[in-house]
């Protein structure tokens, strides 16, 4: 998990966040996000539980976690170039079509009992690569669907839907169907991805070109990428925001990767697999509760204040998971979900209003390459720490890192540029862990 040119995260433009209408096209898009994120929630619980059925090796389970998250390190930057060169709606549909048969193949292998751990890791990487492009394109599409003044409300609405689906209903459903048999969770995700494609078919974009433009040479692609990276490197505000969020996400990845060994019997919490899905839904409870207030908090306190308060508290929540009690884990995950909701709404809106539209795909991809690229590192660190010192040290060390970096002094977050959406450009002129 800011609308106009103001200091500290943009307070003025967000004041009108509750009034503008979001429109039919946004609601259709939101319905597609609903289905896709429900599928993601099922999938992200089903894959670790399936890995747990195949092996109880901490290193092997962390390898599957690395494979699920490695696409954010390898695919994010090229995806940003593609989204800037082609209409994000077209990219969104193409990547969604590609992802569906990949998930279907993985489900078929699990159902037939021909899925070793290495094949699960390979399949998880392929599905994650397509999903990375889906997420980059979807976030780039939002400013094309709503006016700049409506962005905080639109992002808060999307974050709430994503939280409910990906962190609440999805994990709960994933835990139940995964307990029914091998491949059950992945098969359910496949059906939901098909529904996503059907809903996307009803989204019409008047500004979308009839045919996709021709791609450029590898040299021109690199030039486009350098232009986006150059803008990102020149922005001290984005660099600080990315650094803090990356540490929070590293702690998140480490926590989620190793949590099955801690929570599911014979782990310390002793939960059955279906109850693990319910526990993993706890962040959604906090996120949904905070969702309706996230835009208001951004308006009243500003983006810098939201970051300074929420980021270190997320680290404390992850450290609290080391307490070997189900109630402590549930409270820590619930509170972390509320804090991540506030960070996500602030971060997404700030980028959409402060990055020039013609550079948004590439600069946003560079930002997400950092904050999501640390996810496989978090999974790897989790496996190494758990294997060497025990699972509890994963929560203490990575949570402590998030706490320490969150306390660093943040620069002023001055949202909006003359070239950006915050200047009031029309919407016709583009989703997780923190800072999505």
XYZ file of C-alpha atoms in Angstrom:
436
model
C 0.000 0.000 0.000
C -2.121 13.530 -2.939
C -3.804 15.518 -5.573
C -2.405 18.985 -6.029
C 0.729 21.070 -5.745
C 1.118 21.485 -2.006
C 3.845 20.669 0.469
C 4.043 17.520 2.553
C 2.052 15.209 0.385
C -0.507 17.535 -1.111
C -3.284 18.580 1.235
C -5.368 21.047 -0.744
C -6.449 18.963 -3.714
C -7.449 16.068 -1.528
C -10.059 18.190 0.155
C -12.326 17.626 -2.784
C -11.569 13.923 -2.859
C -15.018 12.856 -1.712
C -17.044 14.919 -4.201
C -16.070 14.010 -7.804
C -17.889 11.118 -9.445
C -15.778 8.158 -10.442
C -17.895 7.136 -13.439
C -18.975 3.905 -15.111
C -15.640 3.082 -16.766
C -13.883 3.227 -13.412
C -16.515 0.960 -11.856
C -16.086 -1.621 -14.633
C -12.339 -1.450 -14.124
C -12.844 -1.824 -10.374
C -14.968 -4.931 -10.964
C -12.113 -6.452 -12.968
C -9.708 -5.558 -10.149
C -12.106 -7.206 -7.688
C -12.053 -10.515 -9.567
C -8.319 -10.405 -10.293
C -7.372 -9.613 -6.702
C -9.654 -12.320 -5.341
C -7.802 -14.726 -7.628
C -4.469 -13.302 -6.447
C -5.482 -13.803 -2.822
C -6.388 -17.436 -3.449
C -3.243 -18.025 -5.496
C -0.825 -16.459 -2.997
C -2.096 -18.684 -0.204
C -2.482 -21.813 -2.335
C 1.088 -21.830 -3.669
C 2.892 -21.720 -0.270
C 0.494 -24.323 1.148
C 1.087 -26.524 -1.891
C 4.835 -26.121 -1.361
C 4.318 -27.110 2.269
C 2.574 -30.299 1.096
C 5.558 -31.130 -1.100
C 8.321 -30.358 1.429
C 8.943 -29.056 4.949
C 12.367 -27.671 4.068
C 12.604 -23.968 4.981
C 15.040 -23.363 2.127
C 12.814 -25.096 -0.445
C 9.742 -23.164 0.701
C 11.676 -19.903 0.588
C 12.850 -20.811 -2.952
C 9.223 -20.985 -4.063
C 8.639 -17.617 -2.393
C 11.645 -16.175 -4.232
C 10.294 -17.502 -7.547
C 6.862 -15.943 -6.907
C 8.410 -12.523 -6.299
C 11.444 -12.550 -8.618
C 9.434 -11.135 -11.580
C 9.239 -7.813 -9.756
C 13.014 -7.638 -10.022
C 13.323 -8.830 -13.629
C 10.117 -7.746 -15.379
C 9.055 -4.448 -13.786
C 11.352 -2.066 -15.708
C 10.627 -3.503 -19.189
C 6.924 -3.497 -18.297
C 7.107 0.242 -17.619
C 8.518 0.886 -21.102
C 5.772 -1.231 -22.693
C 3.037 0.616 -20.771
C 4.384 4.021 -21.905
C 4.683 2.873 -25.531
C 1.307 1.165 -25.786
C -2.066 1.985 -24.318
C -2.161 0.571 -20.732
C -5.618 -0.885 -21.346
C -4.281 -2.927 -24.258
C -1.300 -4.098 -22.208
C -3.591 -4.996 -19.306
C -5.781 -7.222 -21.469
C -2.850 -8.912 -23.227
C -1.045 -9.731 -19.976
C -4.287 -11.016 -18.415
C -4.821 -13.353 -21.358
C -1.263 -14.652 -21.014
C -1.529 -15.260 -17.287
C -4.678 -17.401 -17.431
C -3.270 -20.436 -19.361
C -0.104 -20.345 -17.249
C -2.150 -20.735 -14.068
C -4.243 -23.431 -15.754
C -1.114 -25.428 -16.616
C 0.134 -25.167 -13.035
C -3.239 -26.322 -11.680
C -3.337 -29.298 -14.067
C 0.123 -30.442 -12.962
C -0.910 -30.225 -9.301
C -4.188 -32.124 -9.861
C -2.417 -34.957 -11.685
C 0.342 -35.258 -9.077
C 3.125 -34.335 -11.511
C 4.378 -31.215 -9.745
C 7.782 -31.389 -8.043
C 8.962 -28.403 -6.029
C 11.233 -27.114 -8.809
C 8.327 -27.141 -11.281
C 6.128 -25.286 -8.779
C 8.837 -22.631 -8.469
C 9.189 -22.336 -12.249
C 5.441 -22.070 -12.757
C 5.130 -19.521 -9.962
C 7.759 -17.382 -11.681
C 5.947 -17.498 -15.049
C 2.585 -16.583 -13.513
C 4.242 -13.828 -11.492
C 5.865 -12.354 -14.614
C 2.486 -11.958 -16.325
C 0.961 -10.635 -13.109
C 3.698 -7.993 -12.831
C 2.739 -6.544 -16.212
C -0.942 -6.635 -15.197
C -0.242 -4.587 -12.064
C 1.950 -1.991 -13.800
C -0.632 -1.488 -16.558
C -3.557 -1.300 -14.129
C -1.956 1.425 -12.020
C -1.062 3.402 -15.149
C -4.677 3.199 -16.310
C -6.283 4.861 -13.279
C -5.493 8.521 -14.164
C -7.073 7.877 -17.583
C -10.320 6.822 -15.941
C -10.892 9.621 -13.386
C -10.136 13.328 -13.035
C -7.117 14.391 -10.990
C -9.294 15.689 -8.151
C -10.889 12.251 -7.803
C -7.607 10.304 -7.576
C -7.434 10.051 -3.755
C -11.008 8.760 -3.623
C -10.421 6.390 -6.546
C -7.194 5.025 -5.038
C -8.772 4.608 -1.595
C -11.702 2.764 -3.200
C -9.375 0.520 -5.191
C -7.146 -0.164 -2.188
C -10.184 -1.135 -0.114
C -11.416 -3.536 -2.801
C -7.937 -4.989 -3.244
C -7.554 -5.430 0.494
C -10.871 -7.243 0.866
C -10.248 -9.516 -2.098
C -6.497 -10.156 -1.959
C -6.045 -10.201 1.824
C -9.403 -11.214 3.286
C -11.724 -13.264 1.092
C -8.952 -14.571 -1.158
C -6.715 -15.993 1.581
C -9.699 -17.417 3.481
C -11.024 -19.071 0.326
C -7.513 -20.174 -0.627
C -6.973 -21.907 2.700
C -10.291 -23.763 2.426
C -9.920 -24.954 -1.170
C -6.250 -25.836 -0.681
C -7.280 -28.138 2.174
C -9.633 -29.997 -0.188
C -6.816 -31.400 -2.284
C -3.678 -30.687 -4.304
C -4.266 -28.025 -6.925
C -7.633 -26.952 -5.524
C -6.502 -23.435 -4.698
C -4.710 -22.868 -8.003
C -7.687 -24.282 -9.915
C -10.008 -21.836 -8.156
C -7.669 -18.966 -9.049
C -7.808 -20.054 -12.693
C -11.608 -19.733 -12.766
C -11.424 -16.261 -11.221
C -8.824 -15.116 -13.756
C -11.241 -16.168 -16.509
C -13.920 -13.989 -14.886
C -11.443 -11.095 -14.904
C -10.985 -11.458 -18.648
C -14.739 -11.427 -19.200
C -15.147 -8.222 -17.184
C -12.238 -6.524 -18.954
C -14.046 -7.209 -22.210
C -16.696 -4.713 -21.092
C -14.214 -1.871 -20.513
C -14.129 0.517 -23.462
C -11.503 3.252 -23.718
C -12.389 5.991 -26.270
C -8.788 7.224 -26.459
C -7.325 3.781 -27.142
C -5.741 3.465 -30.597
C -7.349 1.010 -33.017
C -4.026 -0.745 -33.518
C -0.997 -0.942 -31.281
C 2.040 1.088 -32.390
C 5.057 -0.749 -33.670
C 7.732 -1.493 -31.120
C 11.116 0.200 -31.353
C 14.609 -1.204 -31.592
C 16.365 -2.478 -28.490
C 18.450 0.720 -28.559
C 15.368 2.946 -28.475
C 13.856 0.834 -25.698
C 17.006 1.369 -23.631
C 16.841 5.105 -24.373
C 13.251 5.209 -23.119
C 14.258 3.297 -20.027
C 17.195 5.643 -19.335
C 14.891 8.656 -19.617
C 12.550 7.246 -16.982
C 15.393 6.208 -14.686
C 16.993 9.630 -15.041
C 13.830 11.366 -13.872
C 13.504 8.953 -10.965
C 17.119 9.479 -9.841
C 16.623 13.244 -9.881
C 13.680 13.048 -7.455
C 14.911 13.002 -3.848
C 11.322 12.675 -2.630
C 10.675 9.534 -4.667
C 14.045 8.039 -3.705
C 13.326 8.444 0.008
C 9.779 7.144 -0.336
C 11.059 4.138 -2.294
C 13.798 3.401 0.249
C 11.518 3.388 3.276
C 8.812 1.427 1.474
C 11.343 -1.116 0.214
C 12.414 -1.909 3.785
C 8.771 -2.303 4.827
C 8.177 -4.621 1.881
C 11.283 -6.670 2.605
C 9.930 -7.279 6.103
C 6.532 -8.129 4.602
C 8.008 -10.653 2.161
C 10.103 -12.307 4.865
C 7.084 -12.507 7.159
C 4.667 -13.940 4.595
C 7.239 -16.419 3.281
C 8.062 -17.966 6.638
C 4.687 -17.523 8.344
C 3.382 -20.991 7.295
C 6.216 -22.660 9.225
C 5.369 -20.546 12.285
C 1.574 -20.778 12.098
C 0.600 -24.127 10.534
C 0.923 -27.280 12.660
C 3.434 -28.528 13.685
C 4.558 -24.862 13.860
C 4.452 -22.865 17.114
C 0.890 -21.565 16.586
C -0.416 -25.058 15.712
C -3.094 -23.951 13.216
C -4.687 -26.203 10.562
C -4.248 -25.029 6.964
C -7.776 -23.598 6.676
C -7.243 -21.516 9.825
C -3.967 -20.217 8.417
C -5.933 -18.715 5.526
C -8.179 -16.967 8.041
C -5.181 -15.655 9.982
C -3.613 -14.364 6.789
C -6.827 -12.435 6.157
C -6.319 -10.416 9.373
C -4.486 -7.526 7.624
C -7.565 -7.027 5.460
C -9.694 -6.369 8.532
C -7.431 -3.491 9.516
C -7.068 -2.338 5.919
C -10.794 -2.182 5.261
C -11.399 -0.382 8.543
C -8.727 2.183 7.652
C -9.695 2.484 3.981
C -12.550 4.924 4.481
C -10.293 7.222 6.540
C -7.096 6.980 4.477
C -7.929 9.834 2.081
C -9.086 12.010 5.001
C -5.852 11.347 6.892
C -3.859 12.280 3.807
C -5.842 15.542 3.516
C -5.446 16.495 7.149
C -1.881 15.465 7.929
C -0.105 15.229 4.551
C 1.920 12.458 2.949
C 5.120 13.055 4.900
C 3.370 12.740 8.238
C 1.563 9.581 7.141
C 4.884 8.003 6.162
C 6.736 9.080 9.327
C 4.085 7.616 11.616
C 2.962 4.497 9.766
C 6.232 3.007 8.470
C 7.958 2.479 11.862
C 4.724 1.169 13.398
C 4.504 -1.479 10.656
C 7.972 -2.635 11.708
C 6.801 -2.971 15.304
C 3.846 -5.066 14.162
C 6.101 -7.506 12.326
C 8.393 -7.779 15.360
C 5.330 -8.598 17.506
C 4.724 -11.713 15.402
C 7.604 -13.332 17.301
C 5.225 -13.689 20.269
C 4.121 -17.357 20.007
C 0.388 -16.770 20.442
C -2.429 -16.751 17.863
C -4.076 -13.667 19.379
C -0.815 -11.684 19.249
C -0.308 -12.646 15.611
C -3.876 -11.702 14.696
C -3.601 -8.278 16.365
C -0.199 -7.563 14.806
C -1.393 -8.494 11.316
C -4.620 -6.504 11.709
C -2.866 -3.313 12.810
C -0.220 -3.682 10.103
C -3.006 -3.902 7.508
C -4.472 -0.579 8.664
C -1.082 1.126 8.554
C -0.250 -0.282 5.126
C -3.566 0.983 3.761
C -2.660 4.546 4.752
C 0.821 4.223 3.230
C -0.530 2.740 -0.002
C -3.152 5.431 -0.613
C -0.589 8.159 0.068
C 2.132 6.598 -2.082
C 0.013 5.761 -5.138
C -1.752 9.140 -5.195
C 1.503 11.012 -4.681
C 3.154 9.317 -7.652
C 0.137 9.762 -9.905
C 0.047 13.493 -9.180
C 3.766 14.305 -9.184
C 5.132 12.276 -12.136
C 4.596 13.702 -15.658
C 2.014 11.570 -17.541
C 4.328 10.838 -20.477
C 6.909 9.373 -18.066
C 4.575 7.769 -15.566
C 4.862 4.165 -16.732
C 8.668 4.169 -16.676
C 9.183 6.243 -13.513
C 6.485 4.307 -11.671
C 8.081 1.062 -12.847
C 11.482 2.221 -11.546
C 9.890 2.992 -8.189
C 8.099 -0.351 -8.072
C 11.242 -2.160 -9.249
C 12.848 -1.072 -5.997
C 9.942 -1.558 -3.598
C 8.830 -4.870 -5.118
C 12.254 -6.033 -6.269
C 13.233 -6.540 -2.622
C 10.467 -9.142 -2.208
C 12.556 -12.108 -3.437
C 15.394 -10.844 -1.233
C 12.998 -10.842 1.713
C 11.997 -14.422 0.958
C 15.638 -15.467 0.708
C 16.560 -13.685 3.952
C 13.631 -15.409 5.666
C 14.865 -18.840 4.669
C 18.453 -18.139 5.725
C 17.530 -16.585 9.072
C 15.015 -19.309 9.899
C 17.448 -22.067 8.970
C 20.291 -20.537 10.986
C 18.583 -19.044 14.052
C 14.898 -20.004 14.039
C 11.675 -18.574 12.657
C 11.156 -15.958 15.391
C 14.355 -14.159 14.373
C 12.905 -13.539 10.923
C 10.193 -11.336 12.454
C 12.564 -9.594 14.879
C 15.310 -8.771 12.367
C 13.240 -7.719 9.355
C 10.662 -5.906 11.482
C 13.487 -4.068 13.219
C 14.835 -2.978 9.834
C 11.450 -1.513 8.860
C 11.224 0.252 12.218
C 14.693 1.815 11.917
C 14.332 3.066 8.341
C 10.828 4.391 9.027
C 12.309 6.722 11.649
C 14.625 8.400 9.116
C 13.810 12.037 8.403
C 11.698 12.351 5.253
C 12.021 15.154 2.690
C 9.028 17.345 1.946
C 6.665 15.567 -0.423
C 5.509 18.339 -2.755
C 2.968 16.726 -5.070
C 2.004 18.024 -8.481
C 3.956 19.522 -11.374
C 2.927 21.661 -14.269
C 3.168 18.628 -16.483
C 1.444 16.218 -14.129
C -2.159 15.310 -13.416
C -2.142 17.461 -10.319
C -2.231 20.537 -12.538
C -5.817 19.663 -13.394
C -5.364 17.819 -16.687
C -8.424 15.824 -17.780
C -8.626 12.131 -17.095
C -8.825 11.241 -20.806
C -5.258 12.612 -21.465
C -3.484 4.982 -16.039
C -2.539 -2.446 -7.034
C -0.688 -5.248 -2.134
C 2.469 -4.888 0.312
C 3.182 -1.238 0.959
C 3.440 1.498 -1.598
C 1.858 -0.508 -4.377
